PDB file of C-alpha atoms in Angstrom:
ATOM      1  CA  UNK A 437      20.679  15.145 -11.073  1.00  0.00           C
ATOM      2  CA  UNK A 438      17.617  15.905  -9.230  1.00  0.00           C
ATOM      3  CA  UNK A 439      16.818  19.452  -7.679  1.00  0.00           C
ATOM      4  CA  UNK A 440      15.228  19.860  -4.518  1.00  0.00           C
ATOM      5  CA  UNK A 441      11.600  19.691  -4.189  1.00  0.00           C
ATOM      6  CA  UNK A 442      12.078  16.402  -6.959  1.00  0.00           C
ATOM      7  CA  UNK A 443      12.661  13.907  -4.221  1.00  0.00           C
ATOM      8  CA  UNK A 444      10.632  12.049  -1.708  1.00  0.00           C
ATOM      9  CA  UNK A 445      12.873  10.761   0.947  1.00  0.00           C
ATOM     10  CA  UNK A 446      11.900   8.433   3.631  1.00  0.00           C
ATOM     11  CA  UNK A 447      13.873   8.010   7.016  1.00  0.00           C
ATOM     12  CA  UNK A 448      13.743   4.946   9.076  1.00  0.00           C
ATOM     13  CA  UNK A 449      15.603   4.745  12.312  1.00  0.00           C
ATOM     14  CA  UNK A 450      15.649   2.652  15.356  1.00  0.00           C
ATOM     15  CA  UNK A 451      12.525   4.711  16.786  1.00  0.00           C
ATOM     16  CA  UNK A 452      10.365   3.324  13.703  1.00  0.00           C
ATOM     17  CA  UNK A 453      11.731   0.094  14.058  1.00  0.00           C
ATOM     18  CA  UNK A 454      10.724  -0.421  17.935  1.00  0.00           C
ATOM     19  CA  UNK A 455       7.130   1.462  17.239  1.00  0.00           C
ATOM     20  CA  UNK A 456       6.653  -1.298  14.071  1.00  0.00           C
ATOM     21  CA  UNK A 457       7.607  -4.517  16.800  1.00  0.00           C
ATOM     22  CA  UNK A 458       4.964  -2.560  19.638  1.00  0.00           C
ATOM     23  CA  UNK A 459       2.235  -2.308  16.755  1.00  0.00           C
ATOM     24  CA  UNK A 460       2.726  -6.039  15.353  1.00  0.00           C
ATOM     25  CA  UNK A 461       2.764  -7.347  19.131  1.00  0.00           C
ATOM     26  CA  UNK A 462      -0.494  -5.526  20.184  1.00  0.00           C
ATOM     27  CA  UNK A 463      -2.418  -6.538  17.341  1.00  0.00           C
ATOM     28  CA  UNK A 464      -0.999 -10.403  17.762  1.00  0.00           C
ATOM     29  CA  UNK A 465      -2.299  -9.937  21.458  1.00  0.00           C
ATOM     30  CA  UNK A 466      -5.774  -8.338  20.352  1.00  0.00           C
ATOM     31  CA  UNK A 467      -6.064 -10.586  17.006  1.00  0.00           C
ATOM     32  CA  UNK A 468      -4.470 -13.709  17.611  1.00  0.00           C
ATOM     33  CA  UNK A 469      -5.480 -15.130  14.305  1.00  0.00           C
ATOM     34  CA  UNK A 470      -4.409 -12.358  12.352  1.00  0.00           C
ATOM     35  CA  UNK A 471      -0.967 -13.097   9.953  1.00  0.00           C
ATOM     36  CA  UNK A 472       1.276 -10.406  10.106  1.00  0.00           C
ATOM     37  CA  UNK A 473       4.551 -10.712   9.010  1.00  0.00           C
ATOM     38  CA  UNK A 474       7.336 -10.798  11.753  1.00  0.00           C
ATOM     39  CA  UNK A 475       9.108  -7.290  12.102  1.00  0.00           C
ATOM     40  CA  UNK A 476      12.265  -6.643  10.654  1.00  0.00           C
ATOM     41  CA  UNK A 477      15.510  -6.717  13.260  1.00  0.00           C
ATOM     42  CA  UNK A 478      17.234  -3.632  12.063  1.00  0.00           C
ATOM     43  CA  UNK A 479      16.220  -0.306  10.609  1.00  0.00           C
ATOM     44  CA  UNK A 480      18.439  -1.461   7.513  1.00  0.00           C
ATOM     45  CA  UNK A 481      16.410  -4.502   6.993  1.00  0.00           C
ATOM     46  CA  UNK A 482      13.217  -2.596   7.339  1.00  0.00           C
ATOM     47  CA  UNK A 483      14.294  -0.324   4.348  1.00  0.00           C
ATOM     48  CA  UNK A 484      15.913  -2.468   2.101  1.00  0.00           C
ATOM     49  CA  UNK A 485      12.738  -4.970   2.537  1.00  0.00           C
ATOM     50  CA  UNK A 486      10.620  -1.643   1.793  1.00  0.00           C
ATOM     51  CA  UNK A 487      13.379  -0.859  -1.538  1.00  0.00           C
ATOM     52  CA  UNK A 488      12.888  -4.203  -2.908  1.00  0.00           C
ATOM     53  CA  UNK A 489       9.063  -4.450  -2.850  1.00  0.00           C
ATOM     54  CA  UNK A 490       9.023  -0.928  -4.099  1.00  0.00           C
ATOM     55  CA  UNK A 491      11.495  -2.543  -7.274  1.00  0.00           C
ATOM     56  CA  UNK A 492       9.279  -5.611  -7.803  1.00  0.00           C
ATOM     57  CA  UNK A 493       6.130  -3.412  -8.033  1.00  0.00           C
ATOM     58  CA  UNK A 494       7.519  -1.436 -10.497  1.00  0.00           C
ATOM     59  CA  UNK A 495       9.603  -3.513 -12.571  1.00  0.00           C
ATOM     60  CA  UNK A 496       7.969  -7.105 -12.366  1.00  0.00           C
ATOM     61  CA  UNK A 497       4.234  -5.948 -11.897  1.00  0.00           C
ATOM     62  CA  UNK A 498       4.817  -3.103 -13.869  1.00  0.00           C
ATOM     63  CA  UNK A 499       2.503  -0.837 -11.266  1.00  0.00           C
ATOM     64  CA  UNK A 500       2.614   2.930 -11.460  1.00  0.00           C
ATOM     65  CA  UNK A 501       4.869   3.234  -8.330  1.00  0.00           C
ATOM     66  CA  UNK A 502       7.252   6.494  -8.012  1.00  0.00           C
ATOM     67  CA  UNK A 503      11.043   5.750  -9.120  1.00  0.00           C
ATOM     68  CA  UNK A 504      13.310   4.201  -6.917  1.00  0.00           C
ATOM     69  CA  UNK A 505      16.453   5.783  -6.521  1.00  0.00           C
ATOM     70  CA  UNK A 506      18.412   4.264  -3.857  1.00  0.00           C
ATOM     71  CA  UNK A 507      19.002   3.570  -0.335  1.00  0.00           C
ATOM     72  CA  UNK A 508      21.817   5.510   1.845  1.00  0.00           C
ATOM     73  CA  UNK A 509      22.710   5.689   5.340  1.00  0.00           C
ATOM     74  CA  UNK A 510      22.188   9.225   6.949  1.00  0.00           C
ATOM     75  CA  UNK A 511      23.346   8.646  10.287  1.00  0.00           C
ATOM     76  CA  UNK A 512      23.900   6.127  13.196  1.00  0.00           C
ATOM     77  CA  UNK A 513      21.652   3.296  12.561  1.00  0.00           C
ATOM     78  CA  UNK A 514      19.667   5.358  10.350  1.00  0.00           C
ATOM     79  CA  UNK A 515      18.600   4.908   6.763  1.00  0.00           C
ATOM     80  CA  UNK A 516      17.082   6.647   4.004  1.00  0.00           C
ATOM     81  CA  UNK A 517      15.280   5.533   0.950  1.00  0.00           C
ATOM     82  CA  UNK A 518      15.167   8.233  -2.097  1.00  0.00           C
ATOM     83  CA  UNK A 519      12.422   8.125  -4.718  1.00  0.00           C
ATOM     84  CA  UNK A 520      11.421  10.582  -7.607  1.00  0.00           C
ATOM     85  CA  UNK A 521       8.654  12.790  -6.461  1.00  0.00           C
ATOM     86  CA  UNK A 522       5.716  12.610  -8.382  1.00  0.00           C
ATOM     87  CA  UNK A 523       3.246  15.655  -8.900  1.00  0.00           C
ATOM     88  CA  UNK A 524       0.040  13.868  -7.264  1.00  0.00           C
ATOM     89  CA  UNK A 525      -1.974  14.189  -4.404  1.00  0.00           C
ATOM     90  CA  UNK A 526      -3.510  11.457  -2.071  1.00  0.00           C
ATOM     91  CA  UNK A 527      -6.695   9.962  -2.705  1.00  0.00           C
ATOM     92  CA  UNK A 528      -7.755  11.128   0.670  1.00  0.00           C
ATOM     93  CA  UNK A 529      -7.338  14.957  -0.148  1.00  0.00           C
ATOM     94  CA  UNK A 530      -9.427  14.650  -2.980  1.00  0.00           C
ATOM     95  CA  UNK A 531     -12.848  16.467  -3.347  1.00  0.00           C
ATOM     96  CA  UNK A 532     -15.282  13.492  -3.499  1.00  0.00           C
ATOM     97  CA  UNK A 533     -17.358  15.068  -6.103  1.00  0.00           C
ATOM     98  CA  UNK A 534     -14.225  14.822  -8.159  1.00  0.00           C
ATOM     99  CA  UNK A 535     -13.547  11.408  -8.284  1.00  0.00           C
ATOM    100  CA  UNK A 536     -14.788   9.051 -10.963  1.00  0.00           C
ATOM    101  CA  UNK A 537     -15.207   5.949 -11.889  1.00  0.00           C
ATOM    102  CA  UNK A 538     -12.441   5.973 -14.309  1.00  0.00           C
ATOM    103  CA  UNK A 539      -9.849   6.823 -11.403  1.00  0.00           C
ATOM    104  CA  UNK A 540     -11.239   4.119  -9.539  1.00  0.00           C
ATOM    105  CA  UNK A 541     -11.363   1.753 -11.882  1.00  0.00           C
ATOM    106  CA  UNK A 542      -7.645   2.715 -12.706  1.00  0.00           C
ATOM    107  CA  UNK A 543      -6.712   2.214  -9.376  1.00  0.00           C
ATOM    108  CA  UNK A 544      -8.293  -1.189  -9.178  1.00  0.00           C
ATOM    109  CA  UNK A 545      -6.330  -2.176 -12.501  1.00  0.00           C
ATOM    110  CA  UNK A 546      -2.994  -1.033 -10.359  1.00  0.00           C
ATOM    111  CA  UNK A 547      -4.095  -3.505  -7.468  1.00  0.00           C
ATOM    112  CA  UNK A 548      -5.051  -6.275  -9.495  1.00  0.00           C
ATOM    113  CA  UNK A 549      -1.774  -5.979 -11.297  1.00  0.00           C
ATOM    114  CA  UNK A 550       0.123  -6.215  -7.862  1.00  0.00           C
ATOM    115  CA  UNK A 551      -1.839  -9.317  -6.913  1.00  0.00           C
ATOM    116  CA  UNK A 552      -1.478 -10.864 -10.091  1.00  0.00           C
ATOM    117  CA  UNK A 553       2.315 -10.729  -9.748  1.00  0.00           C
ATOM    118  CA  UNK A 554       2.050 -12.356  -6.226  1.00  0.00           C
ATOM    119  CA  UNK A 555       2.530  -8.938  -4.198  1.00  0.00           C
ATOM    120  CA  UNK A 556       0.379  -7.970  -0.977  1.00  0.00           C
ATOM    121  CA  UNK A 557       0.477  -3.724  -0.496  1.00  0.00           C
ATOM    122  CA  UNK A 558      -1.080  -4.205   2.998  1.00  0.00           C
ATOM    123  CA  UNK A 559      -1.709  -0.567   3.519  1.00  0.00           C
ATOM    124  CA  UNK A 560      -3.993   0.300   0.550  1.00  0.00           C
ATOM    125  CA  UNK A 561      -5.951   3.141   2.351  1.00  0.00           C
ATOM    126  CA  UNK A 562      -6.675   6.315   0.220  1.00  0.00           C
ATOM    127  CA  UNK A 563      -3.694   7.969   1.354  1.00  0.00           C
ATOM    128  CA  UNK A 564      -1.466   5.438  -0.233  1.00  0.00           C
ATOM    129  CA  UNK A 565      -3.500   5.933  -3.767  1.00  0.00           C
ATOM    130  CA  UNK A 566      -1.978   9.072  -5.213  1.00  0.00           C
ATOM    131  CA  UNK A 567      -3.842  10.952  -8.380  1.00  0.00           C
ATOM    132  CA  UNK A 568      -1.483  12.687 -10.778  1.00  0.00           C
ATOM    133  CA  UNK A 569      -2.706  16.168 -10.915  1.00  0.00           C
ATOM    134  CA  UNK A 570      -1.971  16.170 -14.934  1.00  0.00           C
ATOM    135  CA  UNK A 571      -3.413  12.999 -15.948  1.00  0.00           C
ATOM    136  CA  UNK A 572      -5.357  12.169 -13.106  1.00  0.00           C
ATOM    137  CA  UNK A 573      -4.243   8.408 -12.980  1.00  0.00           C
ATOM    138  CA  UNK A 574      -3.220   6.496  -9.855  1.00  0.00           C
ATOM    139  CA  UNK A 575       0.156   5.718  -8.151  1.00  0.00           C
ATOM    140  CA  UNK A 576       0.644   3.401  -5.714  1.00  0.00           C
ATOM    141  CA  UNK A 577       3.004   4.292  -2.882  1.00  0.00           C
ATOM    142  CA  UNK A 578       4.199   3.289   0.440  1.00  0.00           C
ATOM    143  CA  UNK A 579       5.321  -0.238   0.523  1.00  0.00           C
ATOM    144  CA  UNK A 580       6.864  -0.491   4.015  1.00  0.00           C
ATOM    145  CA  UNK A 581       4.197  -3.220   5.050  1.00  0.00           C
ATOM    146  CA  UNK A 582       4.194  -5.362   1.837  1.00  0.00           C
ATOM    147  CA  UNK A 583       4.830  -8.841   1.338  1.00  0.00           C
ATOM    148  CA  UNK A 584       5.685 -11.168  -1.892  1.00  0.00           C
ATOM    149  CA  UNK A 585       5.416 -14.949  -2.086  1.00  0.00           C
ATOM    150  CA  UNK A 586       1.994 -14.850  -0.185  1.00  0.00           C
ATOM    151  CA  UNK A 587      -1.176 -17.196  -0.174  1.00  0.00           C
ATOM    152  CA  UNK A 588      -3.933 -16.036  -2.424  1.00  0.00           C
ATOM    153  CA  UNK A 589      -6.512 -15.444   0.469  1.00  0.00           C
ATOM    154  CA  UNK A 590      -4.140 -12.629   1.294  1.00  0.00           C
ATOM    155  CA  UNK A 591      -5.183 -10.302  -1.411  1.00  0.00           C
ATOM    156  CA  UNK A 592      -8.351 -10.149  -0.025  1.00  0.00           C
ATOM    157  CA  UNK A 593      -7.059  -7.834   2.871  1.00  0.00           C
ATOM    158  CA  UNK A 594      -6.330  -5.590   0.352  1.00  0.00           C
ATOM    159  CA  UNK A 595      -9.314  -5.618  -1.315  1.00  0.00           C
ATOM    160  CA  UNK A 596     -11.078  -5.078   1.566  1.00  0.00           C
ATOM    161  CA  UNK A 597      -8.973  -2.212   2.760  1.00  0.00           C
ATOM    162  CA  UNK A 598      -9.499  -0.474  -0.489  1.00  0.00           C
ATOM    163  CA  UNK A 599     -13.441  -1.161  -0.191  1.00  0.00           C
ATOM    164  CA  UNK A 600     -13.526   0.109   2.851  1.00  0.00           C
ATOM    165  CA  UNK A 601     -11.196   3.491   2.589  1.00  0.00           C
ATOM    166  CA  UNK A 602     -12.833   4.412  -0.680  1.00  0.00           C
ATOM    167  CA  UNK A 603     -16.266   4.265   0.794  1.00  0.00           C
ATOM    168  CA  UNK A 604     -15.277   6.531   3.622  1.00  0.00           C
ATOM    169  CA  UNK A 605     -14.838   8.684   0.769  1.00  0.00           C
ATOM    170  CA  UNK A 606     -17.513   8.202  -1.756  1.00  0.00           C
ATOM    171  CA  UNK A 607     -19.613   6.191   0.123  1.00  0.00           C
ATOM    172  CA  UNK A 608     -20.219   2.555   0.148  1.00  0.00           C
ATOM    173  CA  UNK A 609     -22.739   2.117  -2.818  1.00  0.00           C
ATOM    174  CA  UNK A 610     -19.760   3.539  -5.106  1.00  0.00           C
ATOM    175  CA  UNK A 611     -16.855   1.710  -3.356  1.00  0.00           C
ATOM    176  CA  UNK A 612     -18.730  -1.788  -3.878  1.00  0.00           C
ATOM    177  CA  UNK A 613     -19.503  -1.286  -7.414  1.00  0.00           C
ATOM    178  CA  UNK A 614     -16.173   0.076  -8.210  1.00  0.00           C
ATOM    179  CA  UNK A 615     -14.878  -3.397  -6.489  1.00  0.00           C
ATOM    180  CA  UNK A 616     -17.415  -5.413  -8.563  1.00  0.00           C
ATOM    181  CA  UNK A 617     -16.271  -4.316 -11.531  1.00  0.00           C
ATOM    182  CA  UNK A 618     -12.509  -5.323 -10.769  1.00  0.00           C
ATOM    183  CA  UNK A 619     -12.767  -8.497  -9.158  1.00  0.00           C
ATOM    184  CA  UNK A 620     -16.299  -9.521  -9.465  1.00  0.00           C
ATOM    185  CA  UNK A 621     -19.349 -10.357  -7.212  1.00  0.00           C
ATOM    186  CA  UNK A 622     -17.587 -13.405  -6.264  1.00  0.00           C
ATOM    187  CA  UNK A 623     -14.293 -11.794  -5.607  1.00  0.00           C
ATOM    188  CA  UNK A 624     -16.311  -9.505  -2.995  1.00  0.00           C
ATOM    189  CA  UNK A 625     -18.063 -12.474  -1.423  1.00  0.00           C
ATOM    190  CA  UNK A 626     -15.181 -14.171  -0.911  1.00  0.00           C
ATOM    191  CA  UNK A 627     -13.243 -11.162   0.834  1.00  0.00           C
ATOM    192  CA  UNK A 628     -16.353 -10.595   3.368  1.00  0.00           C
ATOM    193  CA  UNK A 629     -14.785 -12.770   6.204  1.00  0.00           C
ATOM    194  CA  UNK A 630     -12.087 -10.100   6.380  1.00  0.00           C
ATOM    195  CA  UNK A 631     -14.398  -7.027   6.463  1.00  0.00           C
ATOM    196  CA  UNK A 632     -13.751  -6.725  10.200  1.00  0.00           C
ATOM    197  CA  UNK A 633     -11.622  -4.226  12.417  1.00  0.00           C
ATOM    198  CA  UNK A 634      -8.610  -6.139  12.399  1.00  0.00           C
ATOM    199  CA  UNK A 635      -7.988  -6.403   8.953  1.00  0.00           C
ATOM    200  CA  UNK A 636      -8.344  -2.524   8.316  1.00  0.00           C
ATOM    201  CA  UNK A 637      -5.403   0.422   9.035  1.00  0.00           C
ATOM    202  CA  UNK A 638      -6.285   2.658  11.662  1.00  0.00           C
ATOM    203  CA  UNK A 639      -6.937   5.452   9.360  1.00  0.00           C
ATOM    204  CA  UNK A 640      -9.810   3.852   7.563  1.00  0.00           C
TER     205      UNK A 640
END
Protein backbone atom coordinates (compact mmCIF):
# COMPACT_ATOMS: atom_id res chain seq x y z
CA UNK A 1 0.00 0.00 0.00
CA UNK A 2 2.88 2.37 0.77
CA UNK A 3 5.62 2.91 -1.82
CA UNK A 4 9.32 3.20 -0.98
CA UNK A 5 10.03 6.58 0.56
CA UNK A 6 6.54 6.81 2.08
CA UNK A 7 7.48 5.01 5.30
CA UNK A 8 9.62 5.72 8.33
CA UNK A 9 10.84 2.50 9.94
CA UNK A 10 12.51 2.35 13.35
CA UNK A 11 14.36 -0.85 14.26
CA UNK A 12 15.02 -1.79 17.88
CA UNK A 13 17.33 -4.63 18.91
CA UNK A 14 19.33 -5.85 21.90
CA UNK A 15 22.06 -3.24 21.32
CA UNK A 16 19.49 -0.45 21.68
CA UNK A 17 18.17 -2.07 24.84
CA UNK A 18 21.63 -2.36 26.38
CA UNK A 19 22.37 1.27 25.55
CA UNK A 20 19.10 2.33 27.18
CA UNK A 21 19.99 0.47 30.38
CA UNK A 22 23.51 1.95 30.46
CA UNK A 23 22.23 5.48 29.82
CA UNK A 24 19.66 5.33 32.62
CA UNK A 25 21.99 3.66 35.12
CA UNK A 26 24.61 6.39 34.58
CA UNK A 27 21.94 9.10 34.98
CA UNK A 28 20.69 7.44 38.18
CA UNK A 29 24.24 7.50 39.61
CA UNK A 30 24.94 11.09 38.54
CA UNK A 31 21.53 12.52 39.46
CA UNK A 32 20.12 10.49 42.31
CA UNK A 33 16.81 12.36 42.47
CA UNK A 34 16.08 12.10 38.76
CA UNK A 35 12.89 10.16 38.07
CA UNK A 36 13.65 7.98 35.04
CA UNK A 37 11.42 5.08 34.09
CA UNK A 38 13.01 1.64 34.43
CA UNK A 39 14.23 0.46 30.96
CA UNK A 40 12.25 -2.25 29.19
CA UNK A 41 13.48 -5.79 29.69
CA UNK A 42 13.39 -6.68 25.98
CA UNK A 43 13.50 -4.85 22.61
CA UNK A 44 9.99 -6.15 21.89
CA UNK A 45 8.58 -4.57 25.04
CA UNK A 46 10.44 -1.32 24.33
CA UNK A 47 9.04 -0.90 20.84
CA UNK A 48 5.56 -1.99 21.94
CA UNK A 49 5.71 0.69 24.62
CA UNK A 50 6.65 3.33 22.04
CA UNK A 51 3.89 2.13 19.72
CA UNK A 52 1.33 2.39 22.52
CA UNK A 53 2.35 5.95 23.46
CA UNK A 54 2.37 6.94 19.78
CA UNK A 55 -1.21 5.72 19.36
CA UNK A 56 -2.28 7.25 22.67
CA UNK A 57 -0.94 10.65 21.59
CA UNK A 58 -2.66 10.32 18.21
CA UNK A 59 -6.08 8.95 19.11
CA UNK A 60 -6.58 10.11 22.70
CA UNK A 61 -4.80 13.47 22.81
CA UNK A 62 -5.40 14.20 19.09
CA UNK A 63 -1.84 15.47 18.67
CA UNK A 64 -0.29 15.68 15.20
CA UNK A 65 1.80 12.49 15.17
CA UNK A 66 2.82 10.44 12.08
CA UNK A 67 0.34 7.64 11.40
CA UNK A 68 1.27 4.39 13.15
CA UNK A 69 1.17 1.38 10.80
CA UNK A 70 2.41 -1.56 12.85
CA UNK A 71 5.14 -3.44 14.74
CA UNK A 72 6.98 -6.30 13.02
CA UNK A 73 9.60 -8.88 13.89
CA UNK A 74 12.54 -8.40 11.50
CA UNK A 75 15.22 -10.68 12.97
CA UNK A 76 16.46 -12.51 16.03
CA UNK A 77 15.34 -10.30 18.92
CA UNK A 78 14.93 -7.37 16.50
CA UNK A 79 11.66 -5.52 15.94
CA UNK A 80 10.58 -2.67 13.69
CA UNK A 81 7.90 -0.03 14.05
CA UNK A 82 6.53 1.49 10.83
CA UNK A 83 5.07 4.98 10.58
CA UNK A 84 3.76 6.93 7.62
CA UNK A 85 6.43 9.41 6.55
CA UNK A 86 5.47 13.08 6.69
CA UNK A 87 6.80 15.78 4.39
CA UNK A 88 8.47 17.79 7.12
CA UNK A 89 11.81 18.89 8.54
CA UNK A 90 12.98 19.06 12.14
CA UNK A 91 12.81 22.41 13.90
CA UNK A 92 16.53 21.99 14.57
CA UNK A 93 17.24 22.11 10.82
CA UNK A 94 15.19 25.21 10.05
CA UNK A 95 16.79 28.63 9.62
CA UNK A 96 16.11 30.53 12.84
CA UNK A 97 14.98 33.58 10.86
CA UNK A 98 12.07 31.62 9.37
CA UNK A 99 10.76 30.29 12.71
CA UNK A 100 7.58 32.28 13.34
CA UNK A 101 5.59 32.85 16.51
CA UNK A 102 2.77 30.91 14.83
CA UNK A 103 5.02 27.84 14.57
CA UNK A 104 6.06 28.14 18.21
CA UNK A 105 2.52 28.71 19.48
CA UNK A 106 1.22 25.77 17.46
CA UNK A 107 4.00 23.53 18.82
CA UNK A 108 3.12 24.55 22.38
CA UNK A 109 -0.52 23.81 21.60
CA UNK A 110 0.43 20.22 20.74
CA UNK A 111 2.53 19.93 23.91
CA UNK A 112 -0.34 21.19 26.05
CA UNK A 113 -2.65 18.61 24.45
CA UNK A 114 -0.25 15.84 25.48
CA UNK A 115 -0.12 17.12 29.04
CA UNK A 116 -3.90 17.57 29.22
CA UNK A 117 -4.16 13.83 28.55
CA UNK A 118 -1.52 12.92 31.13
CA UNK A 119 1.24 12.12 28.59
CA UNK A 120 4.81 13.31 29.04
CA UNK A 121 7.08 13.17 25.99
CA UNK A 122 10.44 13.34 27.86
CA UNK A 123 12.52 14.21 24.78
CA UNK A 124 11.07 17.47 23.45
CA UNK A 125 14.20 18.75 21.75
CA UNK A 126 13.85 20.65 18.51
CA UNK A 127 14.76 17.56 16.43
CA UNK A 128 11.58 15.86 17.64
CA UNK A 129 9.29 18.69 16.57
CA UNK A 130 8.87 18.50 12.80
CA UNK A 131 7.55 21.40 10.73
CA UNK A 132 5.44 20.31 7.76
CA UNK A 133 6.82 21.84 4.55
CA UNK A 134 3.46 22.76 3.04
CA UNK A 135 1.36 23.91 6.00
CA UNK A 136 4.20 24.93 8.36
CA UNK A 137 2.33 23.11 11.14
CA UNK A 138 4.32 21.18 13.79
CA UNK A 139 4.23 17.42 14.27
CA UNK A 140 5.67 15.62 17.30
CA UNK A 141 7.72 12.46 16.79
CA UNK A 142 9.70 9.84 18.76
CA UNK A 143 7.76 8.64 21.79
CA UNK A 144 10.48 6.18 22.85
CA UNK A 145 10.99 7.84 26.26
CA UNK A 146 7.38 8.89 26.76
CA UNK A 147 5.16 7.93 29.68
CA UNK A 148 1.53 8.18 30.69
CA UNK A 149 -0.13 8.17 34.10
CA UNK A 150 2.48 10.51 35.56
CA UNK A 151 2.41 13.18 38.26
CA UNK A 152 1.55 16.75 37.20
CA UNK A 153 5.05 17.97 38.08
CA UNK A 154 6.51 15.64 35.44
CA UNK A 155 5.19 17.95 32.73
CA UNK A 156 7.60 20.67 33.83
CA UNK A 157 10.44 18.58 32.37
CA UNK A 158 8.84 18.74 28.92
CA UNK A 159 8.32 22.49 29.23
CA UNK A 160 11.90 23.08 30.34
CA UNK A 161 13.27 20.93 27.51
CA UNK A 162 11.29 22.77 24.84
CA UNK A 163 12.16 26.20 26.25
CA UNK A 164 15.86 25.34 26.40
CA UNK A 165 16.01 23.61 23.03
CA UNK A 166 14.17 26.41 21.20
CA UNK A 167 16.37 28.97 22.95
CA UNK A 168 19.38 27.43 21.20
CA UNK A 169 17.69 28.34 17.90
CA UNK A 170 15.87 31.61 18.48
CA UNK A 171 17.38 32.98 21.68
CA UNK A 172 16.22 32.86 25.28
CA UNK A 173 13.88 35.88 25.10
CA UNK A 174 11.69 34.56 22.26
CA UNK A 175 11.72 31.03 23.66
CA UNK A 176 10.54 32.20 27.08
CA UNK A 177 7.91 34.54 25.60
CA UNK A 178 6.47 31.66 23.57
CA UNK A 179 6.33 29.52 26.70
CA UNK A 180 4.68 32.36 28.62
CA UNK A 181 1.92 32.56 26.01
CA UNK A 182 1.38 28.81 26.33
CA UNK A 183 1.65 28.09 30.06
CA UNK A 184 1.60 31.54 31.65
CA UNK A 185 4.06 33.25 33.98
CA UNK A 186 3.12 30.94 36.83
CA UNK A 187 3.76 27.86 34.68
CA UNK A 188 7.25 29.11 33.88
CA UNK A 189 7.96 29.97 37.50
CA UNK A 190 6.92 26.48 38.64
CA UNK A 191 9.18 24.90 36.00
CA UNK A 192 12.30 26.84 37.07
CA UNK A 193 13.59 24.19 39.53
CA UNK A 194 13.82 21.76 36.61
CA UNK A 195 15.98 24.10 34.52
CA UNK A 196 19.16 22.09 35.06
CA UNK A 197 21.39 19.80 33.02
CA UNK A 198 19.88 16.65 34.54
CA UNK A 199 16.48 17.50 33.03
CA UNK A 200 17.78 18.24 29.51
CA UNK A 201 18.69 16.00 26.61
CA UNK A 202 22.34 15.75 25.59
CA UNK A 203 21.59 17.48 22.29
CA UNK A 204 20.09 20.50 24.05
